[in-house]
Structures are given as structure tokens and as C-alpha cells.
Coordinates of C-alpha atoms in Angstrom, one line a residue:
X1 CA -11.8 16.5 72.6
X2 CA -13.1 17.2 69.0
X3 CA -17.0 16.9 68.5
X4 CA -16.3 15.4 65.2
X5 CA -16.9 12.4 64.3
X6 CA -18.3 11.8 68.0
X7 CA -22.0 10.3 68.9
X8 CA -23.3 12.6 71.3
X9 CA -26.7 12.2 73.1
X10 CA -28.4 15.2 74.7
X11 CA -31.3 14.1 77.8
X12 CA -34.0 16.9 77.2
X13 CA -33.3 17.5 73.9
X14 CA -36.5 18.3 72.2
X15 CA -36.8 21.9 74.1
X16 CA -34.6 24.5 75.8
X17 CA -31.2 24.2 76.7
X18 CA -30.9 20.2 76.0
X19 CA -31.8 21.0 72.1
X20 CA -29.7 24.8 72.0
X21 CA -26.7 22.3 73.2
X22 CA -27.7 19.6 70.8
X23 CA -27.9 21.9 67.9
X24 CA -24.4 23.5 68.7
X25 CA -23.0 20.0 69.2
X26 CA -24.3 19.0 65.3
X27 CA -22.7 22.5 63.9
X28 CA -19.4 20.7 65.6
X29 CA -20.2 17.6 63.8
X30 CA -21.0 15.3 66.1
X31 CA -23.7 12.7 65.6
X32 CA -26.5 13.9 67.8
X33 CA -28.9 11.9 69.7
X34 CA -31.7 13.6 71.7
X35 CA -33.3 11.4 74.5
X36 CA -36.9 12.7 75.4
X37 CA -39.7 11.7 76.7
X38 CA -42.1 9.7 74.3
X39 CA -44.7 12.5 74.1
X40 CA -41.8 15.2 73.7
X41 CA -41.8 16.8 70.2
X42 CA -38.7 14.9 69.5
X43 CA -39.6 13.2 66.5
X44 CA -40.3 17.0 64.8
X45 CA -37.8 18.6 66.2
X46 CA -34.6 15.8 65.2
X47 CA -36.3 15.9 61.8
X48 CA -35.8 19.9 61.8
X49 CA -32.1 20.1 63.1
X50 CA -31.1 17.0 61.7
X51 CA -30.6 14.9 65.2
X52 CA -31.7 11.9 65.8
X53 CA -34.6 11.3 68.5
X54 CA -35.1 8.6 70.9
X55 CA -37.8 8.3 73.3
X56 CA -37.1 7.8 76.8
X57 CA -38.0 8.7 80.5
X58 CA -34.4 9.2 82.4
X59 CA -35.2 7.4 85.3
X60 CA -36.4 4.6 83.9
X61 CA -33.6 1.8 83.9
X62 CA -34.7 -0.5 80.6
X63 CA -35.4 2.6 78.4
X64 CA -32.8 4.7 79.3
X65 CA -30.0 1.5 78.3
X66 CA -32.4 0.9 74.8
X67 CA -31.6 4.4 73.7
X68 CA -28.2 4.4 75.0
X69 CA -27.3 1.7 73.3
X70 CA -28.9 3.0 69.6
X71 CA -26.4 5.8 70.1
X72 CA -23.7 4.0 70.6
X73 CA -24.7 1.8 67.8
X74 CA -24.3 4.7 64.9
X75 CA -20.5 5.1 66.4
X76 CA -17.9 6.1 69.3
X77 CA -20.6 7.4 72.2
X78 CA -17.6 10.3 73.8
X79 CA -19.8 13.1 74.9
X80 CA -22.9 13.3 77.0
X81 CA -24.8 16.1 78.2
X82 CA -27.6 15.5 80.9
X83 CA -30.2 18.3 80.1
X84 CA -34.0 16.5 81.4
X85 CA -35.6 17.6 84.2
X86 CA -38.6 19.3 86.0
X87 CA -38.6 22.3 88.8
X88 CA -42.1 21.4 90.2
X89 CA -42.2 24.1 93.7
X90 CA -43.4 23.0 96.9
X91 CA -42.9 23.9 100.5
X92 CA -42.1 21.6 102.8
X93 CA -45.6 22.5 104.9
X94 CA -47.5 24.9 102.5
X95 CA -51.4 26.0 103.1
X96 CA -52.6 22.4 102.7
X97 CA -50.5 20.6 104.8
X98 CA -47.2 19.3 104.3
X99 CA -46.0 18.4 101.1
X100 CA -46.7 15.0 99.7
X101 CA -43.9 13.0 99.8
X102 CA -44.9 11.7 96.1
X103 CA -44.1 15.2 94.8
X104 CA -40.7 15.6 96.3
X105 CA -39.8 11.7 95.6
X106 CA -40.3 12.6 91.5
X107 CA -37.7 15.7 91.4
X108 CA -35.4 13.8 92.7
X109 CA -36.5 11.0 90.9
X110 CA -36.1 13.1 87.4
X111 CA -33.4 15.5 88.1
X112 CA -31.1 13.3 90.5
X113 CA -31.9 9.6 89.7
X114 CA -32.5 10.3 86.1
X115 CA -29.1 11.4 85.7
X116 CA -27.0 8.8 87.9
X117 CA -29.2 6.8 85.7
X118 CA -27.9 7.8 82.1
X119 CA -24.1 8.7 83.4
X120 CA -23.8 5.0 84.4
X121 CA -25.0 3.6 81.0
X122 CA -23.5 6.1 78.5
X123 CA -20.1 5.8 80.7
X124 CA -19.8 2.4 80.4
X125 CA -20.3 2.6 76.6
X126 CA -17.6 5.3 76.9
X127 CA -15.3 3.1 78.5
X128 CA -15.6 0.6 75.8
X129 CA -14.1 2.8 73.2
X130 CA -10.6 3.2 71.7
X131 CA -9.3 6.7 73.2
X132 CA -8.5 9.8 71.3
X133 CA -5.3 11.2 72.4
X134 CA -5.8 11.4 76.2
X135 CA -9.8 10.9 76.2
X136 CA -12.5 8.8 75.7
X137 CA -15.1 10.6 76.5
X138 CA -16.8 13.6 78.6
X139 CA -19.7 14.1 80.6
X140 CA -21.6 17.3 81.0
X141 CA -24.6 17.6 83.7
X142 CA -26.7 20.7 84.1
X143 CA -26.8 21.3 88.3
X144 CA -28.6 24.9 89.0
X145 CA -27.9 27.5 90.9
X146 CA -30.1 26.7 93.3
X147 CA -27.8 23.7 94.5
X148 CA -26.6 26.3 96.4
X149 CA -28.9 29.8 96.7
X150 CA -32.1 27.8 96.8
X151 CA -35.0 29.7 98.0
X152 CA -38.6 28.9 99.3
X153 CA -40.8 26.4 97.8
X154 CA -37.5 24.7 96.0
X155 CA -36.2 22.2 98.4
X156 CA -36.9 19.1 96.3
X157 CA -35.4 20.8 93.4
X158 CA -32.9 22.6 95.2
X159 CA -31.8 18.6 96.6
X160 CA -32.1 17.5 93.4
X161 CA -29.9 19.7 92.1
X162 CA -27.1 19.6 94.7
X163 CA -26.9 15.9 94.3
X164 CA -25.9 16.4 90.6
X165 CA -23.6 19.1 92.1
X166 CA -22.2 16.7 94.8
X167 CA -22.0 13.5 92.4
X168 CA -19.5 15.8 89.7
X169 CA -16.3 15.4 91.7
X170 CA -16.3 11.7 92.9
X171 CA -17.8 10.2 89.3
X172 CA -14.9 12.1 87.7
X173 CA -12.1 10.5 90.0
X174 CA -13.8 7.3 89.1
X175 CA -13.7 7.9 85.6
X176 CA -10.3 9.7 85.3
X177 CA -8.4 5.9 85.2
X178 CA -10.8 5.7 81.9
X179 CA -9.9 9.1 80.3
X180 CA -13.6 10.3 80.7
X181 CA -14.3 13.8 82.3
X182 CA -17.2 14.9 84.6
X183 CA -18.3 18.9 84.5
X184 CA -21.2 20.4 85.6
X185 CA -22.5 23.8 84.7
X186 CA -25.2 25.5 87.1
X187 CA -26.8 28.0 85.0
X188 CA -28.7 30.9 86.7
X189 CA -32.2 32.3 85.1
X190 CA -32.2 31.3 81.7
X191 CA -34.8 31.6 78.7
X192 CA -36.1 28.1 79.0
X193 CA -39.7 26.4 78.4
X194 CA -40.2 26.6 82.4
X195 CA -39.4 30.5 82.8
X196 CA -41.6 30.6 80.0
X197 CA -44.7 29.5 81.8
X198 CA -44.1 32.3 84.0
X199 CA -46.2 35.7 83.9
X200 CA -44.3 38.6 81.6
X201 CA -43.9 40.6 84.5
X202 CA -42.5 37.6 86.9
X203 CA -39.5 37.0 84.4
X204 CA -39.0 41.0 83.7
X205 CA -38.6 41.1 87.6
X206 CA -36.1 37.7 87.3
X207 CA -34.2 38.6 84.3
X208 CA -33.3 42.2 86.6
X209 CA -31.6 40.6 90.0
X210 CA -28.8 40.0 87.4
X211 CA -25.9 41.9 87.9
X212 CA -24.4 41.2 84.5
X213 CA -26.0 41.0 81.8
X214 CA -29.2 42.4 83.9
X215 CA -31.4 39.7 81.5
X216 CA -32.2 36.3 81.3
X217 CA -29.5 34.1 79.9
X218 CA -30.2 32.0 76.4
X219 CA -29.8 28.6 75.6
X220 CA -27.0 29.5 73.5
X221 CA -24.8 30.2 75.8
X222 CA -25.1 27.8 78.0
X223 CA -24.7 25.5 74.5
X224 CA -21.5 27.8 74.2
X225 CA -19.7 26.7 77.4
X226 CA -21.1 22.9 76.7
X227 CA -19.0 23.5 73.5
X228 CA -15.9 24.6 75.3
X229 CA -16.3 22.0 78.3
X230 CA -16.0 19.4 75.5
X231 CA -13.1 21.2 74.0
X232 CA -11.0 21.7 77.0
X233 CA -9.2 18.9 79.0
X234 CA -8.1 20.2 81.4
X235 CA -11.9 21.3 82.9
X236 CA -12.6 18.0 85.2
X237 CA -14.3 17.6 88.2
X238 CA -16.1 21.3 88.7
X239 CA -19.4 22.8 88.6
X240 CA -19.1 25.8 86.9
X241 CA -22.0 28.5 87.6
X242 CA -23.4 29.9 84.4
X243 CA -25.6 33.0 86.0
X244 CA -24.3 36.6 85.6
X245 CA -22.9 36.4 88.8
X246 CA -26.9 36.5 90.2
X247 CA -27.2 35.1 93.9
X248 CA -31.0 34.0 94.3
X249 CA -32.7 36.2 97.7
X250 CA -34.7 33.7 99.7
X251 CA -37.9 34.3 97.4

């Protein structure tokens, strides 16, 4: 599927990889709608790349549709790509006691639920449409690598992220009667707002347990294979790790 001509709406689009992929997906000439939450830098940063911002927390049902459906108002809504969520770490019994239940409910909440959450609207707009060819639409997720090499402290996130994994496969036999396509990409250690947080020396030791390139990986190119997903029909149904070939130790 062509990029052109398409609305697409990017979920954590005002930082990281949601706005490298949303920029990319406007150099394609898509209509670009970032979905962020209301006190995001959205509004600057559409204005900037020429996107067009709408606030919204993913997991919540009634703002989540509202934006969805202001995309699909400004044309044929064919791409998605699911970019919001958090990697709060906490053991499952740390130094305090076990871990609130509270904390591990909102990864899920943000990573998993927020996703389910936007598939089901935008898809159903996607439905809607006239197809191109053989498509209507495609749906890109961002899983994680630790879906499947998760180490301590991550077992909300790693959950989380599994369950976008484990969702891929069965939404896009759902969808396939409808010509829309499910992917997911599981990037590794990438130059994001989160690994920025991180001391210089804790990502200088990160960006070197990669085999290949021995660094951390950039927006770009996870934007890049976004790109290419959306280009390529026959890629349906996978999760596709985007890491360097890196498999995380336990910590």
C-alpha cells in the first residue's frame, strides 16, 4: 500500500519513535495524525512537521474514538501505527514489599489495553473504506524485545508487551476477510525519550551488548521498516524484531 493520499495516525507521536515514524509517513505523503496525551508537546511539534495533533490517553475508550474519528474525517484512515506507551520497572517483591498491583495494572493498561483499544476503533474505520487494489488498510504495533528476553524488574512491561506480540497473529486473521494487515516490530535498545532518562554511562553499557551495529538504534530506522511494512503486502501476521540481533541477559 501507497502512503499517499492515506490518513495515517501515529499513538505517541509527539516524541521518539511514534513522531520519527510520523514524520517519515508525511515525507510519503500521507495525512498524519499524532495521538498524544493532552500535556504532550503535540500541539508544537504537529505545527513543526506539519502533522496534525490530537490529544488523547490510549486507554481511554471516549477519547481514543473522538480522535479517531477526526482522522478519519480529513480522508481514507489505511494505516495505523501504535507507538504510546510507558516501561515503568518493578519487581514483582522488591525492597518494600511486593509490588503494588496499581503499578503493574497501568503498563498493561497503557501498553496492552491502550492498543487493543485504538486497533479496534481505527480498524473499524478501516473497514469502512473503498479498497485500494488488494487493501484497505494496515496496522503496525510496536511489541519489544522484551516480549520475549525480558529481564528483572520488567515483568509488567515485559506482559505488556507480549500481549501486543500475542494479539498480532489472531487480529490479522480477523482482519484478512477485510484486506487490512496486522505487523508488529519489536525493536531492541533504541534512542528514545526513556533511554534518554538514563545515566550516559548506563546507555554506553546498553548500546554495547549489541552485536550489530554495537550502538543504540534510532528512530529512523525503526520509521524505515514502518515504511516498508506499509509498502509490502505480503508482510502479515508477524512480529518482526528490530534489535541488532541483541538478546537482553537477565539484568
Amino acid at each position: 500500500m501507497e502512503a499517499h493520499n492515506c490518513v495515517a495516525v501515529v499513538t505517541g507521536g509527539a516524541s521518539g519513535l511514534g513522531l520519527a515514524t510520523a514524520i517519515a509517513l508525511r515525507a510519503a505523503g500521507a495525512t498524519v495524525v499524532i495521538i498524544d496525551l493532552p500535556g504532550s508537546p503535540g500541539n508544537d511539534v504537529a505545527q513543526k512537521h506539519h502533522l496534525i495533533f490530537q490529544p488523547a490517553d490510549v486507554a481511554d475508550a471516549e477519547q481514543v474514538d473522538d480522535a479517531v474519528a477526526a482522522a478519519a474525517e480529513l480522508g481514507p484512515l489505511r494505516i495505523l501505527v501504535t507507538c504510546a506507551g510507558i516501561a515503568t520497572p518493578g519487581r514483582a517483591v522488591g525492597r518494600s514489599g511486593p509490588l503494588p498491583l496499581a503499578e503493574f495494572e497501568r503498563v498493561i493498561r497503557v501498553n496492552l489495553v491502550g492498543t487493543f483499544n485504538t486497533i479496534r476503533l481505527a480498524a473499524a474505520r478501516m473497514i469502512a473504506t473503498d479498497p485500494i487494489g488488494e487493501e484497505r488498510g494496515v496496522i503496525v504495533t510496536t511489541a519489544s524485545v522484551a516480549a520475549f528476553d525480558g529481564q528483572v524488574g520488567q515483568p509488567a512491561y515485559s506482559a505488556s508487551k507480549a500481549g501486543v506480540a500475542g494479539m498480532t497473529l489472531p487480529l490479522a486473521r480477523e482482519f484478512a476477510p477485510q484486506l487490512v494487515r496486522v505487523v508488529s516490530v519489536a525493536p531492541g535498545m533504541f534512542e528514545t525519550p526513556m533511554m534518554a532518562s538514563l545515566p550516559a554511562e548506563a546507555q554506553r553499557s546498553l548500546a554495547a551488548q549489541v552485536p550489530h551495529p554495537a550502538r543504540l538504534g534510532r528512530p529512523e530506522e525503526f520509521a524505515a521498516l514502518v515504511l516498508h511494512i506499509v509498502a509490502n503486502p505480503m508482510l502479515n501476521g508477524e512480529t518482526i524484531r528490530l534489535d541488532g540481533s541483541v538478546r537482553m541477559a537477565p539484568r
